[in-house]
Amino acid sequence: MKVEQIAIFLENKSGRLADITSILAGHGINIRAMSLADTADFGILRIIVNDTDNAKQILRDNGFTVGTTEVLVVEVQDKPGGLAEVLQIIKDGDLNIEYMYAFTQKSGDTGLIIFRFDEIDDAVNVLMKAGVRLLSGEEVYSI
Amino acid sequence: MIFDEEFETMPRLALESLQLHRLQKQIANVYLKVPYYAAKMDAAGVHPSDIKTLGDVNRLPFTTKEDLRKNYPFGLFTVPMEEVVRIHASSGTTGQPTVVGYTKADIKMWAGLMARSLSAAGAHPNDIVHNAYGYGLFTGGLGAHYGAEELGATVIPISGGNTKKQIQIMRDFGSSVLLCTPSYALNMAEVMEDQGVDLKELKLRVGIFGAEPWSEAMRIEIEKKLGIKAIDIYGLSEVMGPGVAIECAEEQKGLHIMEDHFLAEIVDPDSFEPLPLGEKGELVFTTLTKEAFPVIRYRTKDFSRLITDECSCGRSFYRMEKVTGRSDDMMIIRGVNVFPSQIEEVLIGIDGVEPHYMIIVDRKGTLDTLEVQVEVSDNLFSDEIKNLEATTMLIQKEIKERLGVSCKASLVEPRTIQRSEGKAQRVIDKRKF
């Protein structure tokens, strides 16, 4: 149920994002989802790719600081109130979201939201009990 | 092991009488041979015959780098050039290089003092000495080289640079003693880590590091990463080169000064008045036996204090406290004196922070700004902004608390701070005075 996400440290210098994407492209790695968090001085790029271990190694070899984190990928109905419904479950379950970002599938009537929780195991329990569908790593990597 | 038992353990009384005898001879000779020194002594109203006790040394005028520059290149030599067998010079990054010369006897004396130093650090004649100090005009390379030969060890004159090859040779040749700058030692440790070198493949046992100030925290880091005992060595080309003072392996607490050849004083860095024994100030050296290029009361700009307590190693030489800063390196940030080594001490003390840093001083309007750049290691990194910001805030808080100056800590990508293969460049001062 848990999906591995790669986080990469970036200084706020022009071209760093382009460097990362071209390095990954050069090794045939496909980015499934991404988000960039930034401050005045630095940024953290978070990505989910089709081959986490390989991508991590390649980025390390190219001198980047890389970490991995487990996140949950939640399916929500692609209609008004779809996200609100899930967030209500999270609120009722007293779960704390560190951050979240969204991406869409190629087709279908559902959207995907990536959540990073403090307590991922509690989150899995709460969401599963409420009947929310969580995508497995395999599913996400092969989207 | 004590290499030169007779002198290194000489009772203080005998040692001081030897020092006085040598000092009187040296001053008389310098007065006779070097018009520049004679003129300075005349102007200060002091004659060689006035030196009746060791304490009288403080009647003599100081020598500074400025004096050396004015006499560039050979003006302060006391012997004709045919007796000079070697020249060394400082890098001259802050102006004209300072040039020093050695007679055959000087080279022999220096080799002897370096052999003493190696021995004090725990090196033996059957060691393989990996000498990664730069060979050339810099005194480090050749100074250590002759000393290791004098000791009877096997020297690998590898000089600085080409770190991967250094490591290969270290492994293949079984280097057991490493000599280089402390910052280069850390650089090597990092490259070893990258290459997955197992310390068990190496025979390294002792490292003798000098040529730049380094903190106790850095010692712990080097000892841990290289699995060795890290010993501090002190020297400067104007006085001789490496081997003026050395830590003993027994205590690693203060560096024994080769007092039979050098007379050390500590003076107030502002008034230049001599300070009572044990107080901290600027180190001043007078050479007692050098022939080609003696110096009288040379102001080193290094801060230290003398330790007069007996040492468990048996040497009777006083020790100088590990140099933590030079007046050259001292930054005055909004009126507060700050040494790079103090910042280093704070950084190494914070979990996950690597000892690769850069200090950037600038001035915005009338206000000095201090920025400390630190590389983000895997240990430090987090996918959450708040955790990274907590690290920078912690660095800022610790520096503020310990040094009394506020700074901005910035995180930079790994390996973006330049690695040292010699003396590390830690500070960029962009202020225009």
Coordinates of C-alpha atoms in Angstrom, one line a residue:
Chain A
M1 CA 0.0 0.0 0.0
K2 CA 3.0 2.2 0.6
V3 CA 4.7 3.8 -2.4
E4 CA 8.4 4.9 -2.4
Q5 CA 9.0 8.5 -3.3
I6 CA 12.4 10.1 -4.0
A7 CA 13.3 13.5 -2.6
I8 CA 16.2 15.5 -4.0
F9 CA 17.9 18.5 -2.5
L10 CA 18.2 21.5 -4.9
E11 CA 20.0 24.7 -4.4
N12 CA 18.1 27.6 -6.0
K13 CA 20.3 27.8 -9.1
S14 CA 19.0 28.0 -12.6
G15 CA 19.1 24.8 -14.6
R16 CA 19.1 22.3 -11.7
L17 CA 15.7 20.9 -12.5
A18 CA 16.6 20.5 -16.1
D19 CA 19.8 18.7 -15.1
I20 CA 17.9 16.2 -13.0
T21 CA 15.2 15.5 -15.6
S22 CA 17.8 15.0 -18.4
I23 CA 19.9 12.7 -16.3
L24 CA 16.8 10.6 -15.6
A25 CA 15.7 10.7 -19.2
G26 CA 19.2 9.6 -20.3
H27 CA 18.8 6.4 -18.3
G28 CA 15.3 5.8 -19.5
I29 CA 13.6 6.6 -16.2
N30 CA 10.1 7.8 -16.4
I31 CA 8.7 10.3 -13.9
R32 CA 5.2 9.4 -12.7
A33 CA 4.5 12.3 -10.4
M34 CA 6.4 15.2 -9.1
S35 CA 6.2 18.3 -6.9
L36 CA 8.6 20.9 -5.9
A37 CA 8.7 22.6 -2.5
D38 CA 10.8 25.6 -2.2
T39 CA 12.1 28.3 0.2
A40 CA 14.0 31.4 -0.6
D41 CA 17.3 29.4 -0.5
F42 CA 16.7 25.9 -1.5
G43 CA 14.1 23.5 -2.9
I44 CA 13.1 19.8 -2.4
L45 CA 12.1 18.0 -5.5
R46 CA 9.8 15.0 -4.8
I47 CA 9.3 12.5 -7.5
I48 CA 7.8 9.0 -8.0
V49 CA 9.4 7.1 -10.9
N50 CA 9.1 3.7 -12.5
D51 CA 12.4 2.5 -11.1
T52 CA 13.2 3.9 -7.7
D53 CA 16.4 2.1 -6.9
N54 CA 18.0 2.8 -10.2
A55 CA 17.0 6.4 -10.2
K56 CA 18.3 6.9 -6.7
Q57 CA 21.7 5.4 -7.6
I58 CA 22.0 7.4 -10.8
L59 CA 21.2 10.7 -9.0
R60 CA 23.7 9.9 -6.2
D61 CA 26.4 9.1 -8.8
N62 CA 25.7 12.5 -10.3
G63 CA 26.3 14.2 -7.0
F64 CA 22.8 14.9 -5.7
T65 CA 21.7 14.3 -2.2
V66 CA 18.8 11.9 -2.4
G67 CA 16.5 10.4 0.2
T68 CA 13.5 8.1 0.0
T69 CA 10.2 8.4 1.8
E70 CA 7.1 6.3 1.9
V71 CA 3.9 8.0 0.8
L72 CA 0.4 6.9 0.1
V73 CA -1.3 7.3 -3.3
V74 CA -5.0 7.8 -2.8
E75 CA -7.6 7.5 -5.5
V76 CA -10.3 10.2 -5.4
Q77 CA -13.3 10.6 -7.6
D78 CA -12.8 13.2 -10.3
K79 CA -15.8 15.2 -9.4
P80 CA -16.7 18.2 -7.1
G81 CA -16.3 17.0 -3.5
G82 CA -14.1 14.0 -4.3
L83 CA -11.1 15.4 -2.4
A84 CA -13.2 16.9 0.3
E85 CA -14.5 13.5 1.1
V86 CA -11.1 12.0 1.6
L87 CA -9.8 14.9 3.6
Q88 CA -12.8 14.6 5.9
I89 CA -11.9 10.9 6.6
I90 CA -8.3 12.1 7.4
K91 CA -9.6 14.8 9.7
D92 CA -11.9 12.4 11.5
G93 CA -9.1 9.9 11.8
D94 CA -6.9 12.6 13.5
L95 CA -4.1 12.1 10.9
N96 CA -1.6 14.8 10.3
I97 CA -0.6 15.6 6.7
E98 CA 3.0 16.8 6.2
Y99 CA 2.3 17.6 2.5
M100 CA 0.3 16.4 -0.5
Y101 CA 0.2 16.8 -4.2
A102 CA -2.0 15.6 -7.0
F103 CA -1.6 14.0 -10.4
T104 CA -4.0 12.6 -12.9
Q105 CA -4.1 9.3 -14.7
K106 CA -4.1 9.0 -18.4
S107 CA -7.7 8.2 -18.5
G108 CA -10.6 7.3 -16.3
D109 CA -12.7 9.3 -13.8
T110 CA -10.4 9.2 -10.8
G111 CA -7.6 11.5 -9.8
L112 CA -4.6 10.5 -7.7
I113 CA -3.4 12.4 -4.6
I114 CA -0.1 11.7 -2.9
F115 CA -0.1 12.1 0.8
R116 CA 2.9 12.2 3.2
F117 CA 1.7 11.4 6.7
D118 CA 3.6 11.5 10.0
E119 CA 2.2 8.2 10.9
I120 CA 1.9 6.3 7.7
D121 CA 0.6 3.0 9.3
D122 CA -2.2 4.7 11.1
A123 CA -3.1 6.4 7.9
V124 CA -3.3 3.1 6.0
N125 CA -5.6 1.7 8.7
V126 CA -7.9 4.7 8.7
L127 CA -8.2 5.0 5.0
M128 CA -8.6 1.3 4.3
K129 CA -11.3 1.1 7.0
A130 CA -13.2 4.0 5.3
G131 CA -13.0 2.1 2.0
V132 CA -10.7 4.5 0.3
R133 CA -8.6 2.9 -2.4
L134 CA -4.8 3.1 -2.0
L135 CA -2.7 2.3 -5.0
S136 CA 0.2 -0.2 -4.6
G137 CA 3.7 0.7 -5.7
E138 CA 3.4 -1.7 -8.6
E139 CA 0.3 0.1 -9.9
V140 CA 1.8 3.5 -9.6
Y141 CA 5.2 2.7 -11.1
S142 CA 3.5 1.2 -14.1
I143 CA 0.9 3.9 -14.8
Chain B
M1 CA 60.0 7.1 21.4
I2 CA 62.2 10.0 22.1
F3 CA 64.6 10.5 19.1
D4 CA 67.1 12.9 20.7
E5 CA 67.0 12.0 24.4
E6 CA 69.9 14.3 25.4
F7 CA 68.2 17.5 24.3
E8 CA 64.5 16.6 24.4
T9 CA 64.6 15.6 28.1
M10 CA 67.2 18.1 29.2
P11 CA 66.5 19.5 32.7
R12 CA 65.0 23.0 32.4
L13 CA 68.0 24.7 34.1
A14 CA 70.5 23.3 31.7
L15 CA 68.2 23.9 28.8
E16 CA 67.7 27.6 29.7
S17 CA 71.4 28.1 30.1
L18 CA 72.0 26.5 26.7
Q19 CA 69.3 28.8 25.2
L20 CA 70.9 31.9 26.7
H21 CA 74.3 30.9 25.4
R22 CA 72.9 30.3 21.9
L23 CA 70.8 33.5 22.0
Q24 CA 73.8 35.7 22.8
K25 CA 75.9 34.1 20.0
Q26 CA 73.0 34.4 17.5
I27 CA 72.3 38.1 18.3
A28 CA 76.0 39.1 18.2
N29 CA 76.3 37.4 14.8
V30 CA 73.1 38.9 13.3
Y31 CA 74.2 42.4 14.5
L32 CA 77.5 41.9 12.8
K33 CA 76.3 40.4 9.5
V34 CA 73.0 42.1 8.7
P35 CA 73.0 45.9 8.6
Y36 CA 69.2 45.9 8.6
Y37 CA 69.0 44.2 12.0
A38 CA 71.9 46.2 13.3
A39 CA 70.1 49.5 12.4
K40 CA 66.9 48.3 14.0
M41 CA 68.7 47.4 17.2
D42 CA 70.5 50.7 17.3
A43 CA 67.3 52.5 16.8
A44 CA 65.8 50.6 19.7
G45 CA 68.8 51.5 21.8
V46 CA 69.9 47.9 22.4
H47 CA 73.2 46.3 21.8
P48 CA 74.0 42.5 21.7
S49 CA 76.0 42.9 24.9
D50 CA 72.8 44.0 26.7
I51 CA 71.4 40.4 26.4
K52 CA 72.5 39.1 29.8
T53 CA 69.5 36.9 30.6
L54 CA 66.8 35.1 28.6
G55 CA 64.3 37.8 29.7
D56 CA 66.4 40.4 28.0
V57 CA 65.2 39.1 24.7
N58 CA 62.2 41.5 25.0
R59 CA 64.5 44.5 24.7
L60 CA 65.1 43.5 21.1
P61 CA 62.9 44.8 18.3
F62 CA 60.4 42.5 16.6
T63 CA 60.7 41.2 13.1
T64 CA 57.6 41.1 11.0
K65 CA 56.6 39.8 7.5
E66 CA 57.0 43.5 6.4
D67 CA 60.7 43.4 7.3
L68 CA 61.1 40.3 5.3
R69 CA 59.4 41.8 2.3
K70 CA 61.5 45.0 2.5
N71 CA 64.6 42.8 2.2
Y72 CA 63.2 40.7 -0.6
P73 CA 64.7 38.3 -1.6
F74 CA 68.0 37.7 0.2
G75 CA 68.6 40.9 2.2
L76 CA 68.4 39.2 5.7
F77 CA 70.7 36.3 5.0
T78 CA 73.7 36.2 7.3
V79 CA 75.9 34.1 5.1
P80 CA 77.2 34.5 1.5
M81 CA 75.1 32.8 -1.1
E82 CA 77.7 30.2 -1.7
E83 CA 76.9 28.8 1.7
V84 CA 73.2 28.7 1.0
V85 CA 72.2 25.3 -0.3
R86 CA 68.4 25.7 -0.4
I87 CA 65.7 28.3 -0.8
H88 CA 62.1 28.1 0.2
A89 CA 59.4 30.7 -0.1
S90 CA 55.9 31.4 1.2
S91 CA 53.1 31.3 -1.3
G92 CA 52.8 35.1 -1.3
T93 CA 49.0 35.1 -1.7
T94 CA 48.8 38.3 0.3
G95 CA 51.7 40.1 -1.4
Q96 CA 55.3 39.4 -2.3
P97 CA 56.5 36.0 -1.2
T98 CA 58.8 35.8 1.8
V99 CA 62.1 34.0 0.9
V100 CA 64.1 31.9 3.3
G101 CA 67.5 30.2 2.9
Y102 CA 69.3 27.3 4.6
T103 CA 72.9 26.3 4.9
K104 CA 74.0 22.6 4.9
A105 CA 74.0 22.7 8.7
D106 CA 70.5 24.3 8.7
I107 CA 69.1 21.5 6.6
K108 CA 70.7 18.9 8.8
M109 CA 69.3 20.6 11.9
W110 CA 65.8 20.8 10.4
A111 CA 65.9 17.1 9.3
G112 CA 66.8 16.3 12.9
L113 CA 63.9 18.2 14.3
M114 CA 61.5 16.7 11.9
A115 CA 62.8 13.2 12.8
R116 CA 62.2 14.1 16.5
S117 CA 58.7 15.2 15.5
L118 CA 57.9 12.0 13.6
S119 CA 59.2 10.0 16.5
A120 CA 57.1 12.0 19.0
A121 CA 54.0 11.3 16.9
G122 CA 54.7 7.6 17.1
A123 CA 56.5 6.9 13.8
H124 CA 59.3 4.3 13.7
P125 CA 62.2 3.7 11.4
N126 CA 60.3 0.8 9.9
D127 CA 57.3 2.9 8.9
I128 CA 56.3 3.9 5.4
V129 CA 55.8 7.6 5.4
H130 CA 53.2 8.9 2.9
N131 CA 54.2 12.5 2.5
A132 CA 51.4 14.3 0.8
Y133 CA 52.6 17.8 1.7
G134 CA 53.3 19.8 -1.4
Y135 CA 56.9 19.6 -2.7
G136 CA 58.4 22.8 -4.0
L137 CA 58.9 26.2 -2.6
F138 CA 56.5 25.3 0.3
T139 CA 58.6 24.0 3.2
G140 CA 56.1 21.2 4.0
G141 CA 57.1 18.6 1.4
L142 CA 60.9 18.7 1.6
G143 CA 61.0 19.4 5.3
A144 CA 59.0 16.3 6.2
H145 CA 60.8 14.3 3.6
Y146 CA 64.3 14.9 5.0
G147 CA 63.0 14.3 8.5
A148 CA 61.5 10.9 7.6
E149 CA 64.8 9.9 5.9
E150 CA 66.7 11.1 9.0
L151 CA 64.5 8.9 11.1
G152 CA 65.3 6.0 8.8
A153 CA 61.7 5.5 7.6
T154 CA 60.7 4.8 4.0
V155 CA 59.4 8.0 2.4
I156 CA 56.9 8.1 -0.4
P157 CA 57.3 11.6 -1.9
I158 CA 53.9 11.7 -3.4
S159 CA 53.2 15.4 -2.8
G160 CA 49.7 16.8 -2.9
G161 CA 46.9 16.2 -5.4
N162 CA 45.5 13.3 -7.4
T163 CA 43.7 11.8 -4.5
K164 CA 42.6 8.5 -6.1
K165 CA 46.2 7.7 -6.9
Q166 CA 47.2 8.6 -3.4
I167 CA 44.7 6.1 -2.0
Q168 CA 45.9 3.4 -4.4
I169 CA 49.5 3.9 -3.4
M170 CA 48.5 4.0 0.2
R171 CA 46.9 0.6 -0.2
D172 CA 49.5 -1.0 -2.5
F173 CA 52.6 0.3 -0.7
G174 CA 51.2 -0.1 2.8
S175 CA 51.6 3.5 3.9
S176 CA 51.5 3.6 7.7
V177 CA 52.1 7.3 8.5
L178 CA 50.4 10.1 6.6
L179 CA 51.6 13.7 6.4
C180 CA 49.4 16.4 4.9
T181 CA 47.2 19.3 5.8
P182 CA 44.2 18.3 8.0
S183 CA 41.7 19.5 5.3
Y184 CA 43.4 17.3 2.7
A185 CA 43.2 14.3 5.1
L186 CA 39.4 14.8 5.3
N187 CA 39.2 15.1 1.6
M188 CA 41.0 11.8 1.3
A189 CA 38.7 10.2 3.8
E190 CA 35.7 11.3 1.7
V191 CA 37.2 9.9 -1.5
M192 CA 37.9 6.6 0.3
E193 CA 34.3 6.5 1.4
D194 CA 33.1 7.0 -2.1
Q195 CA 35.3 4.3 -3.5
G196 CA 34.2 2.0 -0.8
V197 CA 37.8 1.5 0.6
D198 CA 37.8 -0.6 3.7
L199 CA 40.1 0.9 6.3
K200 CA 41.3 -2.7 7.0
E201 CA 42.9 -2.7 3.6
L202 CA 45.2 0.1 4.7
K203 CA 48.0 0.1 7.2
L204 CA 47.6 3.7 8.2
R205 CA 48.3 4.2 11.9
V206 CA 49.4 7.8 12.4
G207 CA 48.6 11.1 10.7
I208 CA 50.7 14.2 11.2
F209 CA 48.8 17.2 10.1
G210 CA 49.8 20.9 10.0
A211 CA 50.2 24.0 7.9
E212 CA 46.7 25.3 8.9
P213 CA 44.8 25.7 12.2
W214 CA 42.4 22.9 12.9
S215 CA 40.0 22.3 15.8
E216 CA 39.8 19.5 18.3
A217 CA 36.4 18.5 16.7
M218 CA 38.2 18.1 13.4
R219 CA 40.8 15.8 15.1
I220 CA 38.0 13.5 16.3
E221 CA 36.5 13.5 12.8
I222 CA 39.7 12.6 11.1
E223 CA 40.7 10.0 13.7
K224 CA 37.3 8.4 13.3
K225 CA 37.1 8.5 9.5
L226 CA 40.7 7.3 8.9
G227 CA 41.1 5.1 11.9
I228 CA 44.3 6.7 13.0
K229 CA 45.9 8.8 15.7
A230 CA 45.9 12.4 14.4
I231 CA 48.9 14.5 15.6
D232 CA 49.3 18.3 15.2
I233 CA 52.6 19.6 13.9
Y234 CA 53.6 23.3 13.9
G235 CA 56.0 25.3 11.9
L236 CA 56.4 28.2 9.6
S237 CA 58.9 28.8 6.9
E238 CA 60.2 32.1 8.4
V239 CA 61.3 30.2 11.5
M240 CA 62.3 26.9 9.7
G241 CA 59.3 25.0 8.4
P242 CA 57.4 22.0 9.9
G243 CA 59.0 20.7 13.1
V244 CA 59.2 23.8 15.2
A245 CA 56.7 22.1 17.6
I246 CA 55.0 18.7 17.8
E247 CA 52.4 17.0 19.8
C248 CA 53.4 13.8 21.6
A249 CA 51.4 10.7 20.9
E250 CA 51.1 10.2 24.7
E251 CA 49.1 13.3 25.5
Q252 CA 48.0 15.0 22.2
K253 CA 47.6 18.0 24.4
G254 CA 49.8 20.9 23.4
L255 CA 52.8 20.8 21.1
H256 CA 56.4 20.5 22.5
I257 CA 58.5 23.4 21.2
M258 CA 62.0 22.5 20.1
E259 CA 63.3 24.9 22.7
D260 CA 67.0 24.1 22.2
H261 CA 66.7 25.7 18.8
F262 CA 63.8 28.2 19.2
L263 CA 63.0 30.7 21.9
A264 CA 59.3 31.2 22.2
E265 CA 57.5 34.2 23.7
I266 CA 53.9 35.1 23.9
V267 CA 53.0 38.8 23.5
D268 CA 49.9 40.9 23.7
P269 CA 48.7 41.1 20.1
D270 CA 47.8 44.8 20.5
S271 CA 50.4 46.3 22.7
F272 CA 53.1 43.7 21.9
E273 CA 54.1 43.6 25.5
P274 CA 55.3 40.2 26.8
L275 CA 52.6 38.3 28.6
P276 CA 53.0 36.3 31.8
L277 CA 53.7 32.5 31.2
G278 CA 50.5 30.7 30.5
E279 CA 48.5 33.6 29.1
K280 CA 47.2 33.5 25.6
G281 CA 48.5 35.9 23.0
E282 CA 50.6 36.0 19.8
L283 CA 53.5 33.6 19.4
V284 CA 56.9 35.1 18.8
F285 CA 60.0 33.1 17.9
T286 CA 63.7 33.8 17.9
T287 CA 65.8 31.2 16.2
L288 CA 68.8 30.1 18.3
T289 CA 70.9 28.1 15.9
K290 CA 69.9 28.9 12.3
E291 CA 72.8 30.0 10.1
A292 CA 71.5 31.3 6.8
F293 CA 68.3 33.0 7.9
P294 CA 68.0 33.6 11.6
V295 CA 65.0 35.6 12.8
I296 CA 64.9 37.7 15.9
R297 CA 61.5 37.9 17.7
Y298 CA 59.5 37.0 14.6
R299 CA 55.8 37.8 15.1
T300 CA 54.0 34.7 13.8
K301 CA 50.4 36.1 14.0
D302 CA 49.4 32.7 15.5
F303 CA 47.5 32.7 18.8
S304 CA 48.5 30.3 21.5
R305 CA 49.7 30.0 25.0
L306 CA 52.6 28.2 26.7
I307 CA 52.0 25.2 28.9
T308 CA 54.7 24.7 31.5
D309 CA 53.3 21.6 33.2
E310 CA 55.4 18.5 33.1
C311 CA 54.4 16.1 30.4
S312 CA 54.0 12.4 30.8
C313 CA 56.0 11.7 27.7
G314 CA 59.2 12.8 29.5
R315 CA 60.1 15.8 27.2
S316 CA 61.1 18.8 29.2
F317 CA 60.2 21.2 26.4
Y318 CA 57.3 23.6 27.2
R319 CA 54.3 23.0 25.1
M320 CA 52.3 25.5 23.0
E321 CA 48.6 25.1 23.0
K322 CA 47.1 24.0 19.6
V323 CA 46.9 27.1 17.4
T324 CA 43.3 27.9 17.0
G325 CA 43.6 31.0 14.9
R326 CA 45.8 33.5 13.2
S327 CA 45.4 37.2 13.3
D328 CA 45.4 36.9 9.5
D329 CA 42.4 34.6 9.6
M330 CA 40.6 36.6 12.2
M331 CA 37.4 38.2 10.9
I332 CA 35.9 41.1 12.6
I333 CA 32.2 40.8 12.1
R334 CA 30.2 43.7 13.5
G335 CA 33.0 44.2 16.0
V336 CA 33.2 40.6 17.1
N337 CA 36.4 38.7 16.5
V338 CA 35.6 35.4 14.8
F339 CA 38.0 32.6 13.7
P340 CA 37.0 30.1 11.1
S341 CA 38.1 27.3 13.5
Q342 CA 35.4 28.4 15.9
I343 CA 32.8 28.0 13.3
E344 CA 34.2 24.7 12.3
E345 CA 34.0 23.5 15.9
V346 CA 30.3 24.4 16.0
L347 CA 29.5 22.7 12.7
I348 CA 31.3 19.5 13.5
G349 CA 29.4 19.4 16.8
I350 CA 26.1 19.2 15.0
D351 CA 24.9 15.8 14.1
G352 CA 25.0 15.1 10.3
V353 CA 26.9 18.2 9.4
E354 CA 30.0 17.5 7.3
P355 CA 33.1 19.5 7.9
H356 CA 33.0 21.0 4.5
Y357 CA 32.0 24.6 4.8
M358 CA 32.5 28.0 3.4
I359 CA 32.3 31.3 5.2
I360 CA 31.2 34.3 3.2
V361 CA 31.6 37.7 4.7
D362 CA 30.0 40.7 3.0
R363 CA 28.7 44.1 3.8
K364 CA 25.2 45.3 3.2
G365 CA 25.1 49.1 3.6
T366 CA 27.1 49.5 6.8
L367 CA 26.3 46.1 8.3
D368 CA 28.6 43.1 8.0
T369 CA 26.9 39.9 7.0
L370 CA 28.2 36.4 7.8
E371 CA 27.0 33.5 5.8
V372 CA 28.0 29.9 6.5
Q373 CA 27.4 27.4 3.7
V374 CA 27.1 23.8 4.7
E375 CA 26.7 20.8 2.3
V376 CA 23.6 18.7 2.7
S377 CA 24.7 15.2 3.3
D378 CA 22.4 12.2 3.2
N379 CA 22.3 12.2 7.0
L380 CA 21.1 15.7 7.1
F381 CA 18.7 15.6 4.3
S382 CA 14.9 15.3 4.7
D383 CA 12.0 15.4 2.3
E384 CA 10.4 18.0 4.6
I385 CA 11.3 21.7 4.4
K386 CA 10.7 22.2 8.1
N387 CA 13.4 19.7 9.0
L388 CA 16.0 21.3 6.8
E389 CA 15.0 24.7 8.2
A390 CA 15.4 23.4 11.7
T391 CA 19.0 22.4 10.8
T392 CA 19.9 25.9 9.5
M393 CA 18.2 27.5 12.6
L394 CA 20.2 25.2 14.9
I395 CA 23.5 26.2 13.2
Q396 CA 22.5 29.9 13.4
K397 CA 21.6 29.5 17.1
E398 CA 24.7 27.6 18.1
I399 CA 27.0 30.2 16.3
K400 CA 25.1 33.0 17.9
E401 CA 25.4 31.4 21.4
R402 CA 29.0 30.3 21.2
L403 CA 30.5 33.2 19.1
G404 CA 28.2 36.0 19.9
V405 CA 27.6 36.9 16.2
S406 CA 24.5 36.2 14.1
C407 CA 24.9 34.6 10.8
K408 CA 22.8 33.1 8.0
A409 CA 23.3 29.4 7.5
S410 CA 22.7 28.1 4.0
L411 CA 22.5 24.6 2.7
V412 CA 24.2 23.8 -0.5
E413 CA 24.4 20.7 -2.7
P414 CA 27.0 18.1 -1.9
R415 CA 30.5 18.4 -3.3
T416 CA 29.9 22.0 -4.3
I417 CA 32.3 23.3 -1.8
Q418 CA 35.8 23.1 -3.1
R419 CA 38.0 20.3 -1.6
S420 CA 41.4 21.1 -0.4
E421 CA 44.6 19.4 -1.7
G422 CA 46.7 21.7 0.4
K423 CA 45.7 24.6 2.6
A424 CA 42.0 24.9 2.7
Q425 CA 40.3 28.1 1.6
R426 CA 37.5 28.6 4.0
V427 CA 36.7 32.2 3.9
I428 CA 35.5 34.6 1.1
D429 CA 35.6 38.1 2.3
K430 CA 33.8 40.3 -0.1
R431 CA 33.9 43.5 1.9
K432 CA 35.8 46.4 0.5
F433 CA 37.6 48.4 3.2

